[in-house]
JSON list of C-alpha atoms in Angstrom, two decimals:
[
{"chain": "H", "resi": 1, "resn": "MET", "atom": "CA", "xyz": [-40.37, -23.49, 37.23]},
{"chain": "H", "resi": 2, "resn": "SER", "atom": "CA", "xyz": [-42.62, -25.22, 34.73]},
{"chain": "H", "resi": 3, "resn": "LYS", "atom": "CA", "xyz": [-42.05, -28.72, 33.42]},
{"chain": "H", "resi": 4, "resn": "THR", "atom": "CA", "xyz": [-41.49, -27.36, 29.90]},
{"chain": "H", "resi": 5, "resn": "ASN", "atom": "CA", "xyz": [-38.68, -25.09, 31.05]},
{"chain": "H", "resi": 6, "resn": "ASN", "atom": "CA", "xyz": [-37.13, -27.92, 33.04]},
{"chain": "H", "resi": 7, "resn": "PHE", "atom": "CA", "xyz": [-37.33, -30.24, 30.01]},
{"chain": "H", "resi": 8, "resn": "VAL", "atom": "CA", "xyz": [-35.73, -27.62, 27.74]},
{"chain": "H", "resi": 9, "resn": "PHE", "atom": "CA", "xyz": [-32.98, -26.98, 30.31]},
{"chain": "H", "resi": 10, "resn": "TRP", "atom": "CA", "xyz": [-32.12, -30.68, 30.59]},
{"chain": "H", "resi": 11, "resn": "GLY", "atom": "CA", "xyz": [-32.27, -31.03, 26.81]},
{"chain": "H", "resi": 12, "resn": "LEU", "atom": "CA", "xyz": [-29.75, -28.19, 26.48]},
{"chain": "H", "resi": 13, "resn": "TYR", "atom": "CA", "xyz": [-27.64, -29.80, 29.19]},
{"chain": "H", "resi": 14, "resn": "VAL", "atom": "CA", "xyz": [-27.48, -33.05, 27.21]},
{"chain": "H", "resi": 15, "resn": "ILE", "atom": "CA", "xyz": [-26.65, -31.15, 24.01]},
{"chain": "H", "resi": 16, "resn": "ALA", "atom": "CA", "xyz": [-23.85, -29.28, 25.83]},
{"chain": "H", "resi": 17, "resn": "TRP", "atom": "CA", "xyz": [-22.42, -32.63, 26.97]},
{"chain": "H", "resi": 18, "resn": "LEU", "atom": "CA", "xyz": [-22.56, -34.00, 23.42]},
{"chain": "H", "resi": 19, "resn": "ILE", "atom": "CA", "xyz": [-20.81, -30.92, 22.04]},
{"chain": "H", "resi": 20, "resn": "PHE", "atom": "CA", "xyz": [-18.18, -31.11, 24.79]},
{"chain": "H", "resi": 21, "resn": "VAL", "atom": "CA", "xyz": [-17.48, -34.77, 24.02]},
{"chain": "H", "resi": 22, "resn": "GLY", "atom": "CA", "xyz": [-17.23, -34.02, 20.30]},
{"chain": "H", "resi": 23, "resn": "LEU", "atom": "CA", "xyz": [-14.87, -31.09, 20.84]},
{"chain": "H", "resi": 24, "resn": "SER", "atom": "CA", "xyz": [-12.76, -33.15, 23.24]},
{"chain": "H", "resi": 25, "resn": "ILE", "atom": "CA", "xyz": [-12.44, -35.91, 20.65]},
{"chain": "H", "resi": 26, "resn": "GLU", "atom": "CA", "xyz": [-11.50, -33.33, 18.02]},
{"chain": "H", "resi": 27, "resn": "ALA", "atom": "CA", "xyz": [-8.83, -31.78, 20.27]},
{"chain": "H", "resi": 28, "resn": "GLY", "atom": "CA", "xyz": [-7.47, -35.22, 21.14]},
{"chain": "H", "resi": 29, "resn": "GLY", "atom": "CA", "xyz": [-7.38, -36.21, 17.48]},
{"chain": "H", "resi": 30, "resn": "LEU", "atom": "CA", "xyz": [-5.50, -33.04, 16.58]},
{"chain": "H", "resi": 31, "resn": "ILE", "atom": "CA", "xyz": [-2.96, -33.68, 19.36]},
{"chain": "H", "resi": 32, "resn": "VAL", "atom": "CA", "xyz": [-2.42, -37.21, 18.04]},
{"chain": "H", "resi": 33, "resn": "ASN", "atom": "CA", "xyz": [-2.07, -35.78, 14.52]},
{"chain": "H", "resi": 34, "resn": "PHE", "atom": "CA", "xyz": [0.56, -33.35, 15.77]},
{"chain": "H", "resi": 35, "resn": "PHE", "atom": "CA", "xyz": [2.72, -36.06, 17.34]},
{"chain": "H", "resi": 36, "resn": "PHE", "atom": "CA", "xyz": [2.37, -38.37, 14.35]},
{"chain": "H", "resi": 37, "resn": "SER", "atom": "CA", "xyz": [3.42, -35.56, 12.02]},
{"chain": "H", "resi": 38, "resn": "LEU", "atom": "CA", "xyz": [6.60, -35.19, 14.06]},
{"chain": "H", "resi": 39, "resn": "TYR", "atom": "CA", "xyz": [7.48, -38.86, 14.54]},
{"chain": "H", "resi": 40, "resn": "ASN", "atom": "CA", "xyz": [5.69, -40.86, 11.81]},
{"chain": "H", "resi": 41, "resn": "PRO", "atom": "CA", "xyz": [4.53, -38.54, 9.00]},
{"chain": "H", "resi": 42, "resn": "GLU", "atom": "CA", "xyz": [3.70, -41.39, 6.61]},
{"chain": "H", "resi": 43, "resn": "PHE", "atom": "CA", "xyz": [0.80, -42.42, 8.86]},
{"chain": "H", "resi": 44, "resn": "ILE", "atom": "CA", "xyz": [-0.96, -39.00, 8.75]},
{"chain": "H", "resi": 45, "resn": "GLN", "atom": "CA", "xyz": [-3.19, -40.02, 5.82]},
{"chain": "H", "resi": 46, "resn": "ASN", "atom": "CA", "xyz": [-4.86, -42.59, 8.11]},
{"chain": "H", "resi": 47, "resn": "LEU", "atom": "CA", "xyz": [-5.54, -40.15, 10.96]},
{"chain": "H", "resi": 48, "resn": "TYR", "atom": "CA", "xyz": [-8.29, -37.73, 11.92]},
{"chain": "H", "resi": 49, "resn": "GLN", "atom": "CA", "xyz": [-8.84, -34.95, 9.36]},
{"chain": "H", "resi": 50, "resn": "LYS", "atom": "CA", "xyz": [-5.66, -35.98, 7.50]},
{"chain": "H", "resi": 51, "resn": "LEU", "atom": "CA", "xyz": [-4.08, -32.68, 8.55]},
{"chain": "H", "resi": 52, "resn": "ASP", "atom": "CA", "xyz": [-0.80, -32.88, 6.66]},
{"chain": "H", "resi": 53, "resn": "LEU", "atom": "CA", "xyz": [1.48, -29.88, 7.14]},
{"chain": "H", "resi": 54, "resn": "MET", "atom": "CA", "xyz": [4.72, -31.69, 6.34]},
{"chain": "H", "resi": 55, "resn": "GLU", "atom": "CA", "xyz": [5.55, -29.38, 3.43]},
{"chain": "H", "resi": 56, "resn": "MET", "atom": "CA", "xyz": [5.34, -26.46, 5.83]},
{"chain": "H", "resi": 57, "resn": "TYR", "atom": "CA", "xyz": [7.44, -28.38, 8.37]},
{"chain": "H", "resi": 58, "resn": "GLN", "atom": "CA", "xyz": [10.17, -28.96, 5.77]},
{"chain": "H", "resi": 59, "resn": "ASN", "atom": "CA", "xyz": [10.17, -25.30, 4.66]},
{"chain": "H", "resi": 60, "resn": "SER", "atom": "CA", "xyz": [9.92, -23.68, 8.07]},
{"chain": "H", "resi": 61, "resn": "LYS", "atom": "CA", "xyz": [9.68, -25.40, 11.42]},
{"chain": "H", "resi": 62, "resn": "LEU", "atom": "CA", "xyz": [8.74, -22.09, 13.04]},
{"chain": "H", "resi": 63, "resn": "ALA", "atom": "CA", "xyz": [5.71, -21.67, 10.77]},
{"chain": "H", "resi": 64, "resn": "PHE", "atom": "CA", "xyz": [4.71, -25.32, 11.33]},
{"chain": "H", "resi": 65, "resn": "PHE", "atom": "CA", "xyz": [4.87, -25.10, 15.12]},
{"chain": "H", "resi": 66, "resn": "GLY", "atom": "CA", "xyz": [3.19, -21.69, 15.12]},
{"chain": "H", "resi": 67, "resn": "VAL", "atom": "CA", "xyz": [0.23, -22.77, 12.99]},
{"chain": "H", "resi": 68, "resn": "TYR", "atom": "CA", "xyz": [-0.16, -26.07, 14.83]},
{"chain": "H", "resi": 69, "resn": "SER", "atom": "CA", "xyz": [-0.01, -24.24, 18.16]},
{"chain": "H", "resi": 70, "resn": "PHE", "atom": "CA", "xyz": [-2.91, -22.04, 17.11]},
{"chain": "H", "resi": 71, "resn": "ILE", "atom": "CA", "xyz": [-4.89, -25.06, 15.91]},
{"chain": "H", "resi": 72, "resn": "LEU", "atom": "CA", "xyz": [-4.33, -26.96, 19.16]},
{"chain": "H", "resi": 73, "resn": "ILE", "atom": "CA", "xyz": [-4.93, -24.01, 21.49]},
{"chain": "H", "resi": 74, "resn": "ILE", "atom": "CA", "xyz": [-8.16, -23.04, 19.73]},
{"chain": "H", "resi": 75, "resn": "SER", "atom": "CA", "xyz": [-9.51, -26.59, 19.72]},
{"chain": "H", "resi": 76, "resn": "ILE", "atom": "CA", "xyz": [-8.63, -27.11, 23.39]},
{"chain": "H", "resi": 77, "resn": "LEU", "atom": "CA", "xyz": [-10.18, -23.75, 24.34]},
{"chain": "H", "resi": 78, "resn": "LYS", "atom": "CA", "xyz": [-13.42, -24.73, 22.60]},
{"chain": "H", "resi": 79, "resn": "ALA", "atom": "CA", "xyz": [-13.59, -27.93, 24.67]},
{"chain": "H", "resi": 80, "resn": "VAL", "atom": "CA", "xyz": [-12.80, -26.00, 27.87]},
{"chain": "H", "resi": 81, "resn": "LEU", "atom": "CA", "xyz": [-15.51, -23.46, 26.97]},
{"chain": "H", "resi": 82, "resn": "PHE", "atom": "CA", "xyz": [-18.15, -26.16, 26.80]},
{"chain": "H", "resi": 83, "resn": "TYR", "atom": "CA", "xyz": [-16.86, -27.71, 30.01]},
{"chain": "H", "resi": 84, "resn": "ALA", "atom": "CA", "xyz": [-17.45, -24.33, 31.68]},
{"chain": "H", "resi": 85, "resn": "VAL", "atom": "CA", "xyz": [-20.97, -24.26, 30.22]},
{"chain": "H", "resi": 86, "resn": "ILE", "atom": "CA", "xyz": [-21.63, -27.76, 31.57]},
{"chain": "H", "resi": 87, "resn": "HIS", "atom": "CA", "xyz": [-20.24, -26.77, 34.97]},
{"chain": "H", "resi": 88, "resn": "LEU", "atom": "CA", "xyz": [-22.54, -23.73, 35.02]},
{"chain": "H", "resi": 89, "resn": "MET", "atom": "CA", "xyz": [-25.59, -25.74, 34.03]},
{"chain": "H", "resi": 90, "resn": "HIS", "atom": "CA", "xyz": [-24.82, -28.46, 36.58]},
{"chain": "H", "resi": 91, "resn": "LYS", "atom": "CA", "xyz": [-24.37, -26.11, 39.55]},
{"chain": "H", "resi": 92, "resn": "MET", "atom": "CA", "xyz": [-27.00, -23.50, 38.65]},
{"chain": "H", "resi": 93, "resn": "ASP", "atom": "CA", "xyz": [-30.19, -23.43, 40.69]},
{"chain": "H", "resi": 94, "resn": "LEU", "atom": "CA", "xyz": [-32.94, -22.29, 38.33]},
{"chain": "H", "resi": 95, "resn": "SER", "atom": "CA", "xyz": [-35.18, -21.22, 41.22]},
{"chain": "H", "resi": 96, "resn": "LYS", "atom": "CA", "xyz": [-32.49, -18.70, 42.35]},
{"chain": "H", "resi": 97, "resn": "PRO", "atom": "CA", "xyz": [-30.27, -18.03, 39.34]},
{"chain": "H", "resi": 98, "resn": "PHE", "atom": "CA", "xyz": [-28.83, -14.71, 40.58]},
{"chain": "H", "resi": 99, "resn": "ASN", "atom": "CA", "xyz": [-25.81, -15.70, 42.66]},
{"chain": "H", "resi": 100, "resn": "THR", "atom": "CA", "xyz": [-22.10, -14.98, 42.53]},
{"chain": "H", "resi": 101, "resn": "PHE", "atom": "CA", "xyz": [-21.18, -18.41, 41.14]},
{"chain": "H", "resi": 102, "resn": "VAL", "atom": "CA", "xyz": [-23.40, -17.91, 38.08]},
{"chain": "H", "resi": 103, "resn": "ALA", "atom": "CA", "xyz": [-22.06, -14.41, 37.49]},
{"chain": "H", "resi": 104, "resn": "LYS", "atom": "CA", "xyz": [-18.44, -15.56, 37.74]},
{"chain": "H", "resi": 105, "resn": "GLN", "atom": "CA", "xyz": [-19.07, -18.56, 35.50]},
{"chain": "H", "resi": 106, "resn": "ILE", "atom": "CA", "xyz": [-20.80, -16.45, 32.83]},
{"chain": "H", "resi": 107, "resn": "LEU", "atom": "CA", "xyz": [-17.88, -14.00, 32.97]},
{"chain": "H", "resi": 108, "resn": "LEU", "atom": "CA", "xyz": [-15.44, -16.90, 32.58]},
{"chain": "H", "resi": 109, "resn": "ILE", "atom": "CA", "xyz": [-17.42, -18.21, 29.59]},
{"chain": "H", "resi": 110, "resn": "SER", "atom": "CA", "xyz": [-17.25, -14.76, 28.00]},
{"chain": "H", "resi": 111, "resn": "TYR", "atom": "CA", "xyz": [-13.46, -14.67, 28.46]},
{"chain": "H", "resi": 112, "resn": "PHE", "atom": "CA", "xyz": [-13.07, -18.12, 26.86]},
{"chain": "H", "resi": 113, "resn": "THR", "atom": "CA", "xyz": [-15.31, -17.12, 23.96]},
{"chain": "H", "resi": 114, "resn": "LEU", "atom": "CA", "xyz": [-13.48, -13.84, 23.37]},
{"chain": "H", "resi": 115, "resn": "SER", "atom": "CA", "xyz": [-10.12, -15.63, 23.58]},
{"chain": "H", "resi": 116, "resn": "ILE", "atom": "CA", "xyz": [-11.19, -18.16, 20.97]},
{"chain": "H", "resi": 117, "resn": "GLY", "atom": "CA", "xyz": [-12.38, -15.39, 18.66]},
{"chain": "H", "resi": 118, "resn": "VAL", "atom": "CA", "xyz": [-9.28, -13.23, 19.02]},
{"chain": "H", "resi": 119, "resn": "LEU", "atom": "CA", "xyz": [-6.86, -16.16, 18.66]},
{"chain": "H", "resi": 120, "resn": "SER", "atom": "CA", "xyz": [-8.78, -17.41, 15.63]},
{"chain": "H", "resi": 121, "resn": "HIS", "atom": "CA", "xyz": [-8.60, -13.99, 14.01]},
{"chain": "H", "resi": 122, "resn": "ILE", "atom": "CA", "xyz": [-4.86, -13.70, 14.68]},
{"chain": "H", "resi": 123, "resn": "ALA", "atom": "CA", "xyz": [-4.29, -17.22, 13.32]},
{"chain": "H", "resi": 124, "resn": "ARG", "atom": "CA", "xyz": [-6.26, -16.44, 10.16]},
{"chain": "H", "resi": 125, "resn": "GLN", "atom": "CA", "xyz": [-4.16, -13.33, 9.53]},
{"chain": "H", "resi": 126, "resn": "ILE", "atom": "CA", "xyz": [-0.91, -15.23, 10.13]},
{"chain": "H", "resi": 127, "resn": "VAL", "atom": "CA", "xyz": [-1.94, -17.98, 7.71]},
{"chain": "H", "resi": 128, "resn": "LYS", "atom": "CA", "xyz": [-2.83, -15.35, 5.09]},
{"chain": "H", "resi": 129, "resn": "SER", "atom": "CA", "xyz": [0.63, -13.87, 5.59]},
{"chain": "H", "resi": 130, "resn": "LEU", "atom": "CA", "xyz": [2.24, -17.30, 5.26]},
{"chain": "H", "resi": 131, "resn": "MET", "atom": "CA", "xyz": [0.39, -17.85, 2.00]},
{"chain": "H", "resi": 132, "resn": "HIS", "atom": "CA", "xyz": [1.99, -14.68, 0.61]},
{"chain": "H", "resi": 133, "resn": "HIS", "atom": "CA", "xyz": [5.43, -16.00, 1.57]},
{"chain": "H", "resi": 134, "resn": "GLY", "atom": "CA", "xyz": [5.08, -19.24, -0.33]},
{"chain": "H", "resi": 135, "resn": "PHE", "atom": "CA", "xyz": [3.70, -21.52, 2.37]},
{"chain": "H", "resi": 136, "resn": "VAL", "atom": "CA", "xyz": [0.52, -23.09, 1.14]},
{"chain": "H", "resi": 137, "resn": "PRO", "atom": "CA", "xyz": [-1.44, -24.47, 4.08]},
{"chain": "H", "resi": 138, "resn": "ASP", "atom": "CA", "xyz": [-4.28, -26.64, 2.88]},
{"chain": "H", "resi": 139, "resn": "ASN", "atom": "CA", "xyz": [-7.75, -26.66, 4.44]},
{"chain": "H", "resi": 140, "resn": "LEU", "atom": "CA", "xyz": [-6.76, -24.68, 7.54]},
{"chain": "H", "resi": 141, "resn": "ASN", "atom": "CA", "xyz": [-9.59, -22.17, 7.27]},
{"chain": "H", "resi": 142, "resn": "GLN", "atom": "CA", "xyz": [-11.95, -24.61, 8.98]},
{"chain": "H", "resi": 143, "resn": "PHE", "atom": "CA", "xyz": [-10.18, -24.04, 12.31]},
{"chain": "H", "resi": 144, "resn": "TRP", "atom": "CA", "xyz": [-10.77, -20.28, 12.45]},
{"chain": "H", "resi": 145, "resn": "ALA", "atom": "CA", "xyz": [-13.51, -19.49, 9.96]},
{"chain": "H", "resi": 146, "resn": "ASP", "atom": "CA", "xyz": [-15.87, -18.46, 12.78]},
{"chain": "H", "resi": 147, "resn": "SER", "atom": "CA", "xyz": [-13.59, -15.98, 14.54]},
{"chain": "H", "resi": 148, "resn": "GLY", "atom": "CA", "xyz": [-15.95, -13.04, 14.05]},
{"chain": "H", "resi": 149, "resn": "ALA", "atom": "CA", "xyz": [-18.87, -14.99, 15.47]},
{"chain": "H", "resi": 150, "resn": "PHE", "atom": "CA", "xyz": [-16.86, -15.92, 18.56]},
{"chain": "H", "resi": 151, "resn": "ILE", "atom": "CA", "xyz": [-15.80, -12.30, 19.12]},
{"chain": "H", "resi": 152, "resn": "LEU", "atom": "CA", "xyz": [-19.39, -11.07, 18.81]},
{"chain": "H", "resi": 153, "resn": "MET", "atom": "CA", "xyz": [-20.72, -13.90, 20.98]},
{"chain": "H", "resi": 154, "resn": "GLY", "atom": "CA", "xyz": [-18.03, -13.21, 23.61]},
{"chain": "H", "resi": 155, "resn": "GLY", "atom": "CA", "xyz": [-19.01, -9.55, 23.71]},
{"chain": "H", "resi": 156, "resn": "VAL", "atom": "CA", "xyz": [-22.69, -10.38, 24.14]},
{"chain": "H", "resi": 157, "resn": "ILE", "atom": "CA", "xyz": [-21.95, -12.92, 26.89]},
{"chain": "H", "resi": 158, "resn": "TYR", "atom": "CA", "xyz": [-19.72, -10.34, 28.63]},
{"chain": "H", "resi": 159, "resn": "ILE", "atom": "CA", "xyz": [-22.60, -7.83, 28.62]},
{"chain": "H", "resi": 160, "resn": "ILE", "atom": "CA", "xyz": [-24.91, -10.50, 30.05]},
{"chain": "H", "resi": 161, "resn": "ALA", "atom": "CA", "xyz": [-22.33, -11.23, 32.77]},
{"chain": "H", "resi": 162, "resn": "ILE", "atom": "CA", "xyz": [-22.19, -7.54, 33.70]},
{"chain": "H", "resi": 163, "resn": "ILE", "atom": "CA", "xyz": [-26.01, -7.38, 33.83]},
{"chain": "H", "resi": 164, "resn": "PHE", "atom": "CA", "xyz": [-26.04, -10.52, 36.02]},
{"chain": "H", "resi": 165, "resn": "LYS", "atom": "CA", "xyz": [-23.49, -8.93, 38.37]},
{"chain": "H", "resi": 166, "resn": "LYS", "atom": "CA", "xyz": [-25.60, -5.78, 38.62]},
{"chain": "H", "resi": 167, "resn": "GLY", "atom": "CA", "xyz": [-28.70, -7.93, 39.29]},
{"chain": "H", "resi": 168, "resn": "ILE", "atom": "CA", "xyz": [-26.88, -9.69, 42.12]},
{"chain": "H", "resi": 169, "resn": "ASP", "atom": "CA", "xyz": [-25.86, -6.35, 43.60]},
{"chain": "H", "resi": 170, "resn": "ILE", "atom": "CA", "xyz": [-29.47, -5.11, 43.48]},
{"chain": "H", "resi": 171, "resn": "GLN", "atom": "CA", "xyz": [-30.74, -8.39, 44.95]},
{"chain": "H", "resi": 172, "resn": "ASN", "atom": "CA", "xyz": [-28.22, -8.20, 47.81]},
{"chain": "H", "resi": 173, "resn": "GLU", "atom": "CA", "xyz": [-29.15, -4.57, 48.45]},
{"chain": "H", "resi": 174, "resn": "ASN", "atom": "CA", "xyz": [-32.86, -5.49, 48.56]},
{"chain": "H", "resi": 175, "resn": "ASP", "atom": "CA", "xyz": [-32.17, -8.40, 50.91]},
{"chain": "H", "resi": 176, "resn": "LEU", "atom": "CA", "xyz": [-30.37, -6.04, 53.30]},
{"chain": "H", "resi": 177, "resn": "THR", "atom": "CA", "xyz": [-33.23, -3.52, 53.34]},
{"chain": "H", "resi": 178, "resn": "VAL", "atom": "CA", "xyz": [-35.87, -6.13, 54.21]}
]
């Protein structure tokens, strides 16, 4: 492998770590927001993203817990997705990339990505429905605005995982014939 490819790979590895740390901080901040909105709602204005859903909580606890559950699950899944990417990049041997670990990890990444996309799409539709019933959630679209992109990306990664699996099968077959 050339030095340029190695440099680009390590650069992407560092970027993946930075994104993972950022997403972990975001998920942690949202979890803290959730608990403060239950136990000390006056303090929400001082917290991360000032996510204040207290009007929704007062009107319907079910809607509040449902929407917050989607927000938390999606943000945690995004952090877990990038942890899986980091794990793949850390364990992958670029001189022999076609092995079962890489294929399984790419398949796992595709499942996380598809899950994020599908859950984001469902959450967006539920929030639209809540808006029609008088609940007015403010600035929630930022948590699932990219649902279509995640679904498309998950599909592409799934196809790549299937191609990787087929490549491993062909490589194993060729190793047996030699």
